[in-house]
Amino acid sequence: MAVDPRLADFFYNSDSLFFSVIYQELFLKPGANFLISLKGFGWTPALYFFPDLVQYFALRTIFLSLENGGWELTHLSYSAFQWIFLLFGILFLLQKFTKEKISYEISSLVLSFGFLIGIILILFKQDLFVFLPGFHGGNLVVLCWAWGFFFHWEEYNSKKSFVLVAGSVFLFSLSDLLFIPYFLIPALSLHLFDWLFKERSVHRLQKIVYTYFPVFLGIVVSRIVFQILRKNSFVLFPGTAAPKKLGEAIAGWKWENFFHSFYYLCKENWIYLVLIIFLFGILKFLPKKKEGANLNKPIHLFLILGIIVPFVFLLYGFIFGLTGKSGIQGIDRYFGEILLGFLGISAVCILRISYIPIAKFTFGCLCFLGILFGIYSSYSKGLGLAHYPTKLACLDELADKHHWKRGVASFWYVRPMRIFSKKVLEPDDYLYDLMLFYWQNNLNWFERENPPYTFAIIDGVDEKIVRKKLGEPISISYCDKVPIYTFENPEKSLEFIKENQGKIDLWKFSTSRY
């Protein structure tokens, strides 16, 4: 990881370090206090409580005793654990449908294939969001587990299953709203198709409604809790990102926006989409064993998840004006369900071919050789753990020379510097026009008067406004051709901070955060 700058920069980017900064504030800063350190913290629109937050905090605590490499090991172990948890979730779901224990031999085939795909994704730097905290990857991890609980409840109707379904749906939908369409669209589609084409009766419809009662109970309770959390003034939860009003969106509807987004999405994910359809076709012709009929449900679940759900997301984006050249299709983390659809339908295919000895042996050998080749490719590039890019080393050197402590920077600099700087630099996160970026930051950082601002990284912030707010720099340095201003004007810094305090008071009043 550390020897591949492009890969490391993505793995340790500002978004993925959100929980790192929270952990640092809660447990590692001098005088850290759980009841004080979180006060005024602006969260992300998705709460990411589980599995992201719980998993990250647990792993970081395990590596707490390490003087060096603790953050890197936490990130790397998080990635491995997240991927393994996802693969075991697929096996868990398939076992619920086969109604018998999947043998260790077949499980090993599925896991080997999953590890091979994970290695390929990392080596080719594709879909890396699924390995990281705070990128909606947790949805993909928990989805199959939630489906497994749900279909177990549908069959046995036990109290334990009811609690598991309601509790998991509550927790997962509270953590990330995207879980709801991921879960509901494929499951509801299966039940509605079953009702339309197999047993169209009132009794069957009543049974479907009864089956979904714990699901909707969990969703309703999660929305109630979410609204309560939004209204608190201790930790600031922003709520979900609001699309355009429907009337405004309809006025701006252009079909070329939808088709542009559709083309872009297909171009970026064509391999997954083609393989999902191809494997679906293969599964229709492979010989079925006694559990074959049971495997029809997961086949169609993963097909709908990988093909239909992304289309529904695009349609939603078009209706509310979120498609076009800068639309949601360019944000790969919103379409990770395509990857999970591919992995799931591949796992079903592996279960089917596992009864053909020559196919099972050949496939196992290919996966084993692929994993060995991936390990060799990684090893040949060199091994390294510590993440300390040249730009950060340059900033630390300048900080030592000019006695920097606190500065102005844009979003992509702030969290990597706070976590990995060896000079304990504490830049504050500003937008281009030096307005405050409220989310993923603690408002107290912007309001404190000491230490004063002594540097500004002129990348993502307006140079003229920086000079206006903090005065003329006494020197200009460069790191990777990015200008860094040094200031010695505590009076101007204090004026700027007073402006921040006024902006924060106005924002709190306008959002009822007092």
XYZ file of N, CA and C in Angstrom, residues 79-89 111 115:
39
model
N -10.068 -3.110 5.920
C -10.348 -3.510 4.537
C -10.479 -5.027 4.427
N -9.536 -5.755 5.057
C -9.573 -7.222 5.003
C -10.819 -7.755 5.706
N -11.101 -7.230 6.891
C -12.252 -7.703 7.654
C -13.552 -7.406 6.914
N -13.638 -6.222 6.319
C -14.855 -5.839 5.600
C -15.118 -6.780 4.435
N -14.077 -7.103 3.687
C -14.231 -7.983 2.519
C -14.605 -9.406 2.948
N -13.947 -9.887 4.007
C -14.255 -11.231 4.509
C -15.686 -11.301 5.024
N -16.114 -10.262 5.744
C -17.471 -10.193 6.273
C -18.492 -10.213 5.137
N -18.175 -9.530 4.038
C -19.062 -9.511 2.866
C -19.174 -10.912 2.263
N -18.042 -11.588 2.086
C -18.051 -12.919 1.475
C -18.787 -13.932 2.349
N -18.570 -13.866 3.660
C -19.284 -14.785 4.550
C -20.777 -14.474 4.575
N -21.141 -13.211 4.344
C -22.557 -12.861 4.250
C -23.227 -13.540 3.067
N -14.851 -18.544 -1.178
C -13.958 -17.579 -0.535
C -12.719 -17.321 -1.380
N -11.575 -13.755 -2.651
C -10.259 -13.165 -2.380
C -9.557 -12.773 -3.670
